[in-house]
Coordinates of C-alpha atoms in Angstrom, one line a residue:
M1 CA 17.9 -86.8 -73.5
S2 CA 15.4 -87.2 -70.6
E3 CA 12.8 -90.3 -71.1
T4 CA 9.4 -89.4 -70.6
G5 CA 6.9 -89.7 -68.5
F6 CA 3.0 -89.2 -68.2
F7 CA 1.6 -89.2 -64.4
A8 CA -2.6 -90.4 -64.0
Y9 CA -4.1 -89.0 -60.6
G10 CA -7.2 -89.0 -59.4
S11 CA -8.7 -85.7 -57.9
Q12 CA -10.7 -86.8 -54.5
Y13 CA -7.6 -85.3 -52.2
S14 CA -6.5 -82.6 -53.2
S15 CA -3.5 -83.1 -51.1
S16 CA -2.5 -86.3 -52.8
G17 CA -2.7 -84.1 -56.4
E18 CA -0.3 -80.8 -54.5
C19 CA 2.0 -83.8 -53.6
I20 CA 2.1 -85.0 -57.4
E21 CA 2.5 -81.9 -59.1
E22 CA 5.1 -80.9 -56.6
A23 CA 6.8 -84.2 -56.7
I24 CA 6.6 -84.2 -61.0
E25 CA 8.1 -79.9 -60.8
Q26 CA 11.3 -81.3 -59.0
I27 CA 11.7 -84.8 -60.8
N28 CA 11.8 -82.5 -63.8
K29 CA 14.5 -80.7 -62.7
S30 CA 16.4 -82.8 -62.2
G31 CA 17.3 -83.6 -65.3
E32 CA 16.8 -87.9 -65.3
A33 CA 13.2 -87.5 -67.0
K34 CA 10.6 -85.7 -67.9
I35 CA 6.5 -85.8 -66.6
T36 CA 3.1 -84.5 -67.8
S37 CA 0.1 -85.3 -65.6
W38 CA -3.1 -85.0 -67.1
T39 CA -3.4 -81.4 -66.3
N40 CA -1.5 -80.4 -68.8
L41 CA -4.4 -82.5 -71.0
R42 CA -6.6 -79.9 -69.4
N43 CA -5.3 -77.0 -69.9
S44 CA -4.1 -77.0 -73.4
G45 CA -8.0 -77.6 -74.3
R46 CA -7.3 -81.1 -75.9
F47 CA -8.5 -82.9 -73.3
I48 CA -10.0 -86.1 -74.5
I49 CA -9.7 -90.0 -74.4
N50 CA -7.6 -90.5 -77.3
E51 CA -5.2 -88.0 -76.5
V52 CA -5.0 -89.5 -72.9
L53 CA -3.7 -93.3 -74.6
D54 CA -1.7 -91.2 -77.4
E55 CA 0.2 -89.5 -74.3
I56 CA 0.3 -93.2 -72.3
D57 CA 1.9 -94.6 -76.0
S58 CA 4.2 -91.7 -77.0
S59 CA 5.7 -92.1 -72.8
D60 CA 9.3 -94.2 -72.2
F61 CA 6.9 -95.0 -68.4
F62 CA 4.2 -94.4 -67.0
C63 CA 3.2 -93.5 -63.1
C64 CA 0.1 -93.9 -61.4
D65 CA -1.1 -92.7 -58.0
L66 CA -4.3 -95.1 -56.7
T67 CA -5.4 -93.4 -53.7
G68 CA -8.8 -93.5 -54.1
L69 CA -8.9 -95.4 -56.2
N70 CA -9.7 -93.6 -60.2
D71 CA -11.1 -95.3 -62.2
N72 CA -10.0 -93.3 -64.8
V73 CA -7.2 -93.8 -63.8
L74 CA -7.4 -97.2 -62.8
F75 CA -8.7 -98.0 -66.7
E76 CA -5.2 -95.4 -68.0
L77 CA -2.9 -98.4 -65.5
G78 CA -4.7 -100.9 -67.4
Y79 CA -4.3 -100.1 -70.5
A80 CA 0.3 -99.2 -69.1
L81 CA 0.7 -101.8 -68.4
A82 CA -1.2 -104.0 -71.7
R83 CA 1.2 -101.5 -73.1
R84 CA 4.3 -102.6 -71.9
K85 CA 5.0 -99.4 -69.9
P86 CA 7.7 -99.8 -67.3
I87 CA 5.2 -99.1 -64.1
F88 CA 5.6 -96.4 -61.0
I89 CA 2.8 -96.6 -58.9
I90 CA 2.3 -94.8 -55.8
N91 CA -0.3 -95.1 -52.5
D92 CA -1.0 -93.0 -49.7
V93 CA -2.4 -95.5 -47.4
S94 CA -3.3 -93.3 -44.9
Y95 CA -6.4 -92.2 -46.3
E96 CA -8.8 -94.8 -44.0
D97 CA -11.4 -95.5 -46.7
S98 CA -9.0 -95.1 -49.9
Y99 CA -6.8 -97.7 -48.4
K100 CA -9.8 -100.7 -47.2
K101 CA -11.6 -99.5 -50.9
Y102 CA -7.4 -100.7 -52.2
R103 CA -8.0 -104.3 -50.1
E104 CA -10.9 -105.1 -51.3
L105 CA -10.0 -105.0 -54.8
D106 CA -7.1 -107.2 -54.0
L107 CA -6.5 -107.9 -57.7
L108 CA -3.9 -104.6 -57.7
S109 CA -1.8 -107.0 -55.1
T110 CA 0.7 -108.1 -57.5
L111 CA 1.8 -104.5 -58.9
G112 CA 2.9 -102.9 -55.6
Y113 CA 3.2 -99.6 -55.0
K114 CA 5.4 -96.8 -53.2
K115 CA 3.7 -95.6 -49.6
Y116 CA 3.9 -91.3 -49.6
T117 CA 2.5 -88.7 -47.0
K118 CA 4.4 -85.5 -48.8
T119 CA 6.2 -84.7 -51.3
H120 CA 9.6 -86.1 -50.6
G121 CA 8.1 -89.7 -50.6
I122 CA 7.1 -90.2 -53.9
V123 CA 10.6 -88.4 -55.0
N124 CA 13.1 -90.5 -53.3
G125 CA 10.1 -94.0 -54.6
F126 CA 10.5 -92.5 -57.9
F127 CA 14.0 -92.0 -57.7
D128 CA 14.3 -96.2 -55.7
E129 CA 12.1 -97.6 -58.9
R130 CA 13.8 -95.6 -61.1
P131 CA 11.0 -96.6 -64.3
Y132 CA 12.9 -94.4 -66.5
D133 CA 15.8 -96.7 -67.2
P134 CA 13.7 -99.9 -66.6
I135 CA 15.5 -103.8 -67.1
G136 CA 12.2 -105.3 -68.2
N137 CA 8.7 -104.4 -67.3
I138 CA 5.9 -105.4 -65.2
W139 CA 3.2 -106.8 -68.3
D140 CA 6.1 -109.3 -69.5
D141 CA 6.4 -110.4 -66.0
L142 CA 2.5 -111.3 -65.6
T143 CA 2.2 -112.9 -68.3
K144 CA 5.9 -114.6 -69.1
T145 CA 4.1 -118.1 -66.9
I146 CA 0.8 -117.6 -69.2
T147 CA -0.1 -120.5 -71.7
P148 CA -2.8 -120.4 -74.4
E149 CA -5.5 -121.1 -74.5
K150 CA -6.5 -125.5 -75.5
D151 CA -10.1 -124.3 -76.2
T152 CA -11.1 -120.8 -78.5
K153 CA -13.5 -118.4 -77.2
A154 CA -14.9 -116.4 -78.7
I155 CA -15.7 -113.9 -75.7
L156 CA -14.8 -112.8 -71.8
V157 CA -18.2 -111.5 -70.6
L158 CA -17.1 -109.4 -67.1
T159 CA -20.8 -109.8 -65.5
S160 CA -21.9 -107.5 -62.2
Q161 CA -21.9 -108.1 -59.0
I162 CA -25.8 -108.5 -58.6
E163 CA -27.7 -111.2 -59.7
T164 CA -30.0 -109.4 -61.9
N165 CA -32.2 -109.8 -65.5
Y166 CA -29.7 -107.5 -66.7
N167 CA -26.7 -110.3 -66.1
L168 CA -29.6 -112.7 -67.6
E169 CA -30.1 -110.9 -70.3
I170 CA -26.4 -110.8 -71.3
L171 CA -25.6 -114.5 -70.9
N172 CA -29.3 -115.5 -73.3
Q173 CA -28.2 -112.9 -76.3
I174 CA -24.4 -114.8 -76.0
D175 CA -25.7 -117.6 -75.7
Y176 CA -28.6 -116.6 -78.7
F177 CA -25.5 -115.6 -81.0
N178 CA -23.5 -119.6 -80.1
L179 CA -20.6 -117.8 -79.1
P180 CA -18.3 -119.4 -76.4
K181 CA -17.5 -117.6 -74.5
I182 CA -15.8 -117.4 -70.7
V183 CA -18.0 -115.9 -68.3
D184 CA -16.6 -113.6 -64.5
D185 CA -19.8 -113.5 -62.6
A186 CA -18.8 -111.2 -60.4
S187 CA -22.2 -112.4 -58.2
E188 CA -20.8 -115.4 -58.2
N189 CA -17.4 -114.1 -57.5
A190 CA -16.3 -110.9 -57.0
N191 CA -12.6 -111.6 -57.0
L192 CA -10.4 -113.3 -59.2
P193 CA -6.6 -112.7 -59.6
L194 CA -5.1 -109.9 -62.0
S195 CA -2.9 -113.5 -63.9
W196 CA -6.6 -115.2 -64.2
Y197 CA -7.8 -112.0 -66.4
I198 CA -4.4 -111.7 -68.4
Q199 CA -5.2 -115.1 -69.2
K200 CA -8.3 -115.0 -70.4
L201 CA -8.0 -110.8 -72.6
H202 CA -5.0 -113.1 -74.3
S203 CA -7.4 -116.1 -74.8
V204 CA -10.1 -114.2 -76.5
P205 CA -10.2 -111.4 -79.4
A206 CA -13.6 -109.4 -78.0
V207 CA -14.1 -108.5 -74.3
L208 CA -17.9 -107.5 -72.8
I209 CA -17.8 -106.4 -69.1
Q210 CA -20.7 -104.8 -67.5
F211 CA -20.8 -101.9 -65.1
S212 CA -23.1 -101.6 -61.7
S213 CA -24.8 -99.1 -61.3
Q214 CA -23.8 -96.6 -58.5
T215 CA -27.1 -97.2 -56.3
R216 CA -26.1 -100.8 -56.3
M217 CA -24.2 -102.4 -52.7
G218 CA -20.7 -102.9 -54.1
H219 CA -20.3 -100.8 -57.0
E220 CA -17.4 -99.0 -56.3
I221 CA -15.6 -102.3 -55.9
H222 CA -16.5 -103.8 -58.6
N223 CA -16.4 -100.8 -61.4
S224 CA -12.5 -100.3 -60.1
K225 CA -12.3 -104.1 -60.8
C226 CA -14.2 -103.4 -64.9
A227 CA -11.9 -99.8 -64.8
L228 CA -9.2 -101.8 -65.1
V229 CA -10.1 -104.6 -67.3
A230 CA -11.4 -102.7 -69.2
G231 CA -8.0 -101.0 -70.1
M232 CA -6.2 -104.4 -70.8
A233 CA -8.8 -105.2 -73.5
V234 CA -7.9 -101.6 -75.5
G235 CA -4.6 -102.3 -74.8
L236 CA -4.6 -105.1 -76.5
G237 CA -6.7 -104.1 -78.7
L238 CA -9.6 -105.9 -78.4
K239 CA -13.3 -105.6 -79.7
V240 CA -13.8 -103.6 -76.5
Q241 CA -18.1 -103.1 -75.0
L242 CA -18.8 -101.8 -72.8
L243 CA -22.8 -100.8 -71.0
A244 CA -23.7 -100.0 -67.5
E245 CA -27.2 -99.8 -65.8
K246 CA -28.3 -95.9 -64.9
P247 CA -27.7 -94.7 -62.8
Y248 CA -23.9 -94.3 -64.1
S249 CA -21.6 -91.3 -63.7
T250 CA -18.4 -92.5 -66.6
P251 CA -15.9 -91.5 -66.3
L252 CA -13.9 -89.6 -69.0
D253 CA -11.3 -92.2 -70.3
Y254 CA -13.8 -94.6 -71.8
R255 CA -17.1 -91.8 -71.9
D256 CA -17.3 -93.2 -76.0
L257 CA -16.7 -97.1 -75.2
L258 CA -20.1 -96.8 -72.8
K259 CA -23.2 -97.2 -73.1
K260 CA -25.8 -97.0 -70.9
F261 CA -29.9 -98.4 -70.0
S262 CA -32.2 -98.5 -67.8
N263 CA -34.3 -101.8 -68.6
R264 CA -33.3 -105.3 -69.9
Q265 CA -35.5 -104.0 -74.1
E266 CA -32.6 -101.1 -73.5
C267 CA -29.8 -103.9 -72.4
S268 CA -31.2 -106.7 -75.2
V269 CA -30.8 -103.7 -78.2
I270 CA -27.2 -102.9 -76.0
V271 CA -25.8 -106.2 -76.6
K272 CA -27.1 -107.1 -80.1
E273 CA -26.2 -104.8 -81.4
Y274 CA -22.8 -105.1 -79.9
L275 CA -22.7 -109.4 -81.0
V276 CA -24.2 -108.9 -84.2
D277 CA -21.0 -106.2 -85.6
L278 CA -19.3 -109.3 -83.6
Q279 CA -20.7 -111.7 -85.5
K280 CA -19.6 -111.0 -88.4
E281 CA -15.4 -109.9 -87.8
I282 CA -15.1 -112.6 -86.1
A283 CA -13.2 -115.2 -88.7
S284 CA -10.8 -112.4 -88.8
L285 CA -10.6 -111.7 -85.2
L286 CA -10.2 -115.0 -84.2
I287 CA -7.6 -115.6 -86.8
N288 CA -5.9 -112.2 -85.1
E289 CA -5.9 -113.5 -81.9
R290 CA -3.8 -117.2 -83.0
E291 CA -2.0 -115.0 -84.4
R292 CA -1.6 -113.2 -81.7
I293 CA -0.8 -116.5 -79.1
D294 CA 2.0 -117.8 -81.9
T295 CA 4.1 -115.0 -81.9
R296 CA 4.7 -115.7 -78.1
K297 CA 7.6 -117.8 -77.3
K298 CA 7.4 -121.3 -76.9
L299 CA 6.6 -122.5 -73.1
S300 CA 8.5 -125.6 -70.9
E301 CA 7.3 -128.5 -70.3
L302 CA 6.5 -126.6 -66.8
Q303 CA 4.9 -124.2 -67.6
N304 CA 2.7 -125.9 -69.8
L305 CA 1.5 -127.6 -67.4
D306 CA -2.4 -126.9 -66.0
F307 CA -3.3 -127.4 -62.8
G308 CA -7.4 -126.0 -64.0
E309 CA -9.7 -123.7 -62.4
A310 CA -10.2 -122.5 -59.0
I311 CA -13.8 -122.1 -60.0
A312 CA -15.8 -125.2 -62.5
E313 CA -17.9 -122.6 -64.9
H314 CA -15.0 -121.4 -66.2
E315 CA -13.6 -124.6 -67.5
S316 CA -16.7 -126.8 -68.0
N317 CA -15.6 -128.1 -70.8
K318 CA -12.3 -129.3 -69.6
L319 CA -13.9 -130.8 -66.5
Y320 CA -14.2 -133.8 -68.2
Q321 CA -10.8 -134.4 -69.5
Y322 CA -9.3 -134.5 -65.9
Y323 CA -12.1 -135.8 -63.0
V324 CA -11.8 -138.8 -62.0
D325 CA -15.3 -141.1 -61.3
T326 CA -15.8 -142.8 -59.7
S327 CA -18.5 -145.7 -58.6
H328 CA -20.8 -142.7 -56.8
T329 CA -22.1 -140.6 -60.0
Q330 CA -23.9 -143.1 -62.1
Q331 CA -25.5 -143.1 -58.1
L332 CA -26.5 -139.6 -58.9
I333 CA -29.3 -140.5 -61.3
K334 CA -30.0 -144.5 -59.7
N335 CA -33.5 -142.7 -58.4
E336 CA -36.3 -141.1 -59.3
Y337 CA -35.1 -138.2 -57.9
N338 CA -31.5 -137.6 -56.1
I339 CA -29.8 -134.5 -54.1
V340 CA -26.5 -133.4 -54.1
V341 CA -25.6 -131.1 -50.3
G342 CA -22.4 -130.2 -49.9
R343 CA -20.9 -127.2 -48.9
K344 CA -19.4 -124.3 -51.4
G345 CA -16.1 -125.2 -52.5
T346 CA -16.8 -128.9 -52.7
G347 CA -17.2 -129.7 -56.1
K348 CA -20.8 -130.1 -56.4
T349 CA -20.9 -127.8 -59.7
A350 CA -17.6 -130.3 -60.9
T351 CA -20.4 -133.0 -60.2
L352 CA -22.6 -131.5 -62.3
Y353 CA -21.3 -130.6 -65.5
Y354 CA -19.3 -134.4 -65.3
L355 CA -22.2 -136.1 -64.9
Y356 CA -23.9 -134.0 -67.8
E357 CA -20.9 -134.8 -70.4
D358 CA -21.0 -137.9 -69.1
L359 CA -24.7 -138.7 -69.9
T360 CA -25.1 -136.9 -72.8
R361 CA -21.9 -138.8 -74.8
D362 CA -25.4 -142.0 -74.4
R363 CA -27.6 -141.4 -77.2
R364 CA -30.6 -142.9 -75.2
N365 CA -30.3 -140.0 -72.5
H366 CA -32.2 -137.1 -72.8
V367 CA -30.6 -134.3 -70.5
V368 CA -31.8 -130.8 -69.3
L369 CA -29.5 -128.5 -67.3
I370 CA -31.7 -125.9 -65.3
K371 CA -29.0 -123.2 -63.8
P372 CA -31.4 -120.1 -62.7
I373 CA -29.0 -117.1 -62.6
N374 CA -31.3 -115.1 -60.9
F375 CA -33.7 -117.4 -59.3
E376 CA -37.7 -115.3 -58.0
V377 CA -37.3 -115.4 -54.2
D378 CA -39.3 -112.4 -53.1
G379 CA -42.7 -112.8 -55.5
L380 CA -42.8 -116.6 -54.4
I381 CA -43.2 -116.9 -51.2
A382 CA -45.9 -113.3 -51.3
L383 CA -47.6 -116.1 -54.0
M384 CA -47.5 -119.0 -51.8
E385 CA -48.5 -116.2 -48.5
E386 CA -51.7 -115.1 -50.5
S387 CA -52.7 -118.6 -50.4
N388 CA -55.6 -120.2 -48.7
N389 CA -55.8 -123.3 -47.5
E390 CA -52.7 -126.3 -47.4
F391 CA -54.1 -128.0 -50.7
E392 CA -54.0 -124.7 -52.8
K393 CA -50.7 -123.9 -51.5
G394 CA -50.0 -127.4 -52.1
F395 CA -51.9 -127.1 -55.5
L396 CA -49.2 -124.3 -56.5
I397 CA -45.8 -125.8 -56.1
E398 CA -46.2 -128.6 -58.4
T399 CA -48.3 -127.0 -61.2
V400 CA -45.3 -124.1 -61.6
W401 CA -43.0 -126.5 -61.2
K402 CA -44.4 -129.2 -63.9
F403 CA -44.5 -125.8 -66.1
L404 CA -41.2 -125.1 -65.1
I405 CA -39.7 -128.1 -65.9
Y406 CA -42.0 -129.4 -69.4
S407 CA -40.5 -126.0 -70.7
Q408 CA -37.2 -126.2 -70.3
I409 CA -37.3 -130.0 -71.6
A410 CA -39.2 -128.3 -74.3
K411 CA -36.8 -125.8 -75.1
S412 CA -34.4 -128.2 -74.4
L413 CA -35.3 -130.6 -77.2
Y414 CA -36.4 -127.5 -80.0
D415 CA -32.3 -126.6 -78.9
Q416 CA -31.1 -129.7 -80.3
I417 CA -34.0 -130.2 -83.6
K418 CA -32.8 -127.3 -84.6
E419 CA -28.9 -128.2 -84.5
K420 CA -29.9 -130.4 -87.7
P421 CA -29.0 -129.4 -90.8
L422 CA -33.2 -128.8 -92.6
F423 CA -32.7 -131.4 -95.1
A424 CA -32.6 -134.0 -92.4
L425 CA -35.5 -132.5 -90.5
S426 CA -38.5 -134.4 -90.5
E427 CA -42.2 -134.0 -90.7
N428 CA -42.7 -134.7 -87.4
E429 CA -39.0 -132.3 -85.9
N430 CA -40.6 -129.4 -88.3
K431 CA -43.8 -129.6 -87.2
Y432 CA -42.7 -129.6 -83.1
I433 CA -40.2 -126.2 -84.2
Y434 CA -43.1 -124.3 -85.8
F435 CA -45.8 -125.4 -82.5
I436 CA -42.3 -124.6 -79.5
E437 CA -41.8 -120.8 -82.4
L438 CA -45.6 -120.2 -82.4
N439 CA -45.1 -120.3 -77.9
E440 CA -42.2 -118.6 -78.3
T441 CA -43.0 -116.8 -75.5
I442 CA -43.3 -119.7 -73.4
F443 CA -41.1 -121.8 -73.7
L444 CA -37.8 -119.9 -75.9
T445 CA -37.4 -117.2 -73.0
D446 CA -34.7 -118.1 -70.0
F447 CA -36.2 -120.4 -66.8
S448 CA -35.9 -117.5 -64.7
T449 CA -38.0 -115.0 -66.4
R450 CA -40.3 -118.3 -66.7
L451 CA -40.6 -118.6 -63.3
E452 CA -41.4 -114.5 -63.1
E453 CA -43.6 -114.2 -65.6
Q454 CA -45.8 -117.2 -64.1
I455 CA -45.9 -115.4 -60.7
K456 CA -46.9 -112.3 -61.8
K457 CA -49.8 -114.0 -63.5
L458 CA -51.0 -115.9 -61.4
R459 CA -51.2 -113.3 -59.2
E460 CA -53.1 -111.3 -61.6
N461 CA -55.5 -113.3 -61.5
E462 CA -56.0 -113.0 -57.8
I463 CA -55.1 -117.2 -58.0
N464 CA -56.4 -116.4 -54.2
K465 CA -59.8 -115.5 -54.4
I466 CA -61.0 -117.5 -56.7
G467 CA -63.2 -120.9 -56.0
S468 CA -63.4 -120.0 -52.1
G469 CA -63.4 -123.8 -51.1
N470 CA -64.3 -125.3 -54.5
N471 CA -60.7 -127.4 -55.6
N472 CA -61.6 -128.5 -58.3
E473 CA -62.4 -124.5 -59.9
F474 CA -59.2 -123.5 -58.2
R475 CA -57.3 -126.7 -60.6
L476 CA -59.0 -125.4 -63.3
K477 CA -58.5 -121.8 -63.4
V478 CA -54.4 -122.9 -62.7
A479 CA -54.5 -124.9 -65.1
E480 CA -55.8 -122.2 -68.1
I481 CA -52.9 -120.1 -66.6
L482 CA -50.4 -121.8 -66.7
H483 CA -51.6 -123.0 -70.6
D484 CA -52.7 -126.9 -69.7
G485 CA -54.0 -127.3 -73.0
V486 CA -50.5 -126.1 -75.1
F487 CA -49.1 -128.4 -72.7
N488 CA -50.6 -131.6 -72.9
E489 CA -50.3 -130.4 -76.7
M490 CA -46.6 -130.3 -76.5
K491 CA -46.5 -133.4 -74.6
D492 CA -47.9 -135.2 -77.6
F493 CA -44.8 -134.2 -79.5
F494 CA -42.7 -135.7 -76.5
G495 CA -44.6 -139.4 -77.3
I496 CA -43.7 -138.7 -80.8
L497 CA -40.6 -137.3 -81.0
I498 CA -38.9 -139.1 -78.3
P499 CA -37.5 -142.6 -79.0
K500 CA -39.3 -145.1 -76.7
N501 CA -37.2 -146.9 -73.7
H502 CA -34.9 -143.5 -73.2
K503 CA -33.9 -141.9 -70.4
L504 CA -35.2 -138.6 -69.4
I505 CA -33.0 -136.6 -66.7
V506 CA -33.0 -133.8 -65.5
L507 CA -29.9 -131.7 -63.6
I508 CA -30.7 -129.1 -61.4
D509 CA -28.1 -126.5 -59.7
N510 CA -28.2 -123.1 -57.9
L511 CA -32.1 -122.7 -56.4
D512 CA -31.3 -122.2 -53.3
K513 CA -28.0 -118.8 -54.6
S514 CA -30.9 -116.1 -54.1
W515 CA -32.0 -117.3 -50.1
K516 CA -30.9 -114.4 -48.4
K517 CA -30.7 -114.6 -44.1
D518 CA -34.3 -113.3 -43.8
A519 CA -36.4 -115.7 -45.7
R520 CA -38.6 -117.5 -45.6
L521 CA -37.3 -120.6 -45.5
N522 CA -40.3 -123.1 -44.3
I523 CA -42.4 -122.2 -47.5
L524 CA -39.3 -122.3 -50.0
S525 CA -38.3 -125.4 -48.1
R526 CA -41.6 -127.0 -49.1
Y527 CA -40.7 -125.8 -52.5
I528 CA -38.2 -128.0 -53.4
L529 CA -40.4 -130.7 -51.6
G530 CA -42.8 -130.4 -53.6
L531 CA -40.3 -130.5 -56.8
L532 CA -38.8 -133.8 -55.3
G533 CA -42.7 -134.7 -55.3
V534 CA -43.9 -133.6 -58.7
S535 CA -40.9 -136.1 -60.3
G536 CA -42.8 -139.0 -59.7
R537 CA -46.5 -137.3 -61.4
I538 CA -44.3 -136.0 -64.5
F539 CA -42.4 -139.5 -65.1
K540 CA -45.4 -141.8 -64.6
E541 CA -47.9 -138.5 -67.1
L542 CA -44.3 -138.6 -69.9
S543 CA -44.4 -142.9 -69.5
Y544 CA -48.2 -143.5 -71.0
I545 CA -48.4 -139.5 -73.8
K546 CA -51.6 -140.0 -75.9
S547 CA -52.3 -144.0 -75.6
I548 CA -48.0 -144.3 -76.5
Q549 CA -46.5 -146.3 -73.9
T550 CA -43.8 -144.9 -74.0
S551 CA -41.5 -146.5 -71.2
L552 CA -39.2 -143.4 -70.9
S553 CA -37.8 -143.4 -67.5
F554 CA -38.2 -140.0 -66.3
H555 CA -34.2 -139.1 -63.7
L556 CA -34.0 -135.4 -62.2
T557 CA -31.2 -134.9 -59.2
I558 CA -31.2 -131.5 -57.6
F559 CA -27.5 -129.9 -56.3
S560 CA -27.7 -127.5 -53.2
T561 CA -25.6 -126.3 -50.8
Q562 CA -28.6 -125.8 -47.9

């Protein structure tokens, strides 16, 4: 009996489809194999995703055409790989746009392909490769050197290639549910090797993938990557949720897995529903994942060697174990304010995470880490340009920074207290929790959202028209808009809850991540300079709160590529 195969290909190029169907006919006539294509399913009137996946499962091998990088085909390829099917891949590289996309994706370079421009090339390539009579399969080759992750994670997250509030909302929701995560931030790293995704998919029970709106720059390559990873995740039996910002034309293969949203609220609802279900199942999912990992063959000592991730964010929880400390790390918080400058890839982020871990091990330190994912540049520039004079610009910069830093400290202290069991909370800690939750819109949103909201409020109140040169009136109005009364009450809690002679350390990264080439760098630079200037005022305010001599030491360290 002949081995059976399934052939997946896109419909972008009619000549490719004609060549493939003719090649299938010739191969089937040879008697060596029996191949079915997706057109057979369509013609039978049963063309739905379950039928496609069932057809792949029941086939002995899988064939596909990468010409055009069709997302349905990539999803099916990912699924077939994870199902350990022998693979035969072809690609007509004479289509310039198609080949350019393939090169940009880069993810598939490990797999290889047979070139073709006519039917004869497909048939010859098929009989050369002989996927119907394989010694092994590509998946086993790709996974034979994979080592199980030492730290259990609950979910792998693929975010959009453009930094948006939706990326931020997804990560905030996962943090709220307190689920350990691995994040592939496409806005930071467009392409990671296929082996990285396979490694991570073998380390988690759940995957959340954010496809890009088709109106966003770079959506084609990002969505192709997501389709391939989604297919592998489904093939491995993981708990998968796909979502995309509208407009997005969902490929038929994963139509039932993907939900669309058009605003932040809709995005939040989709993610919450998924995470609620995930949280209910997480214990059994993790047990199943551990059993799946334990069934893998024992690896040699050489295979168990771990040289670390290429990107510090992917292993922030492991950096402390192997980071080689030098005398310079303690110098980074020696002064009232400090700046760490270096080009991308020089180890700034690794140093940041090491410093954070090292400092938090001392109970006398309260360390606040600020890593804004989406820094609101345009609104900031507009606000500064609308200001009437130099005093107003300087005061606005100082006041906005004080608001952001104080609110982040307040949120960090709140999170720390909330981790305690209820019976261990003091009366003052309970009062503080009540105070923060009463003002949750001020304190419990993320850093970037807080910045955007405050800039929006200042502009809506036409702050540039207030005072007409009267600095005192201007100062009072800005203080009112930015909740000065609430913050005075908050600082009183600091004096009570943070012990004397302790250090309060703020580490800030990513402030320049969203700076554009055409941005008003003079204003942005002044904003950073204002941050350095305000640190001294914060130190003085925190040193003496409501007649309490706190002796609190305040330090600020900024990590920047500028």
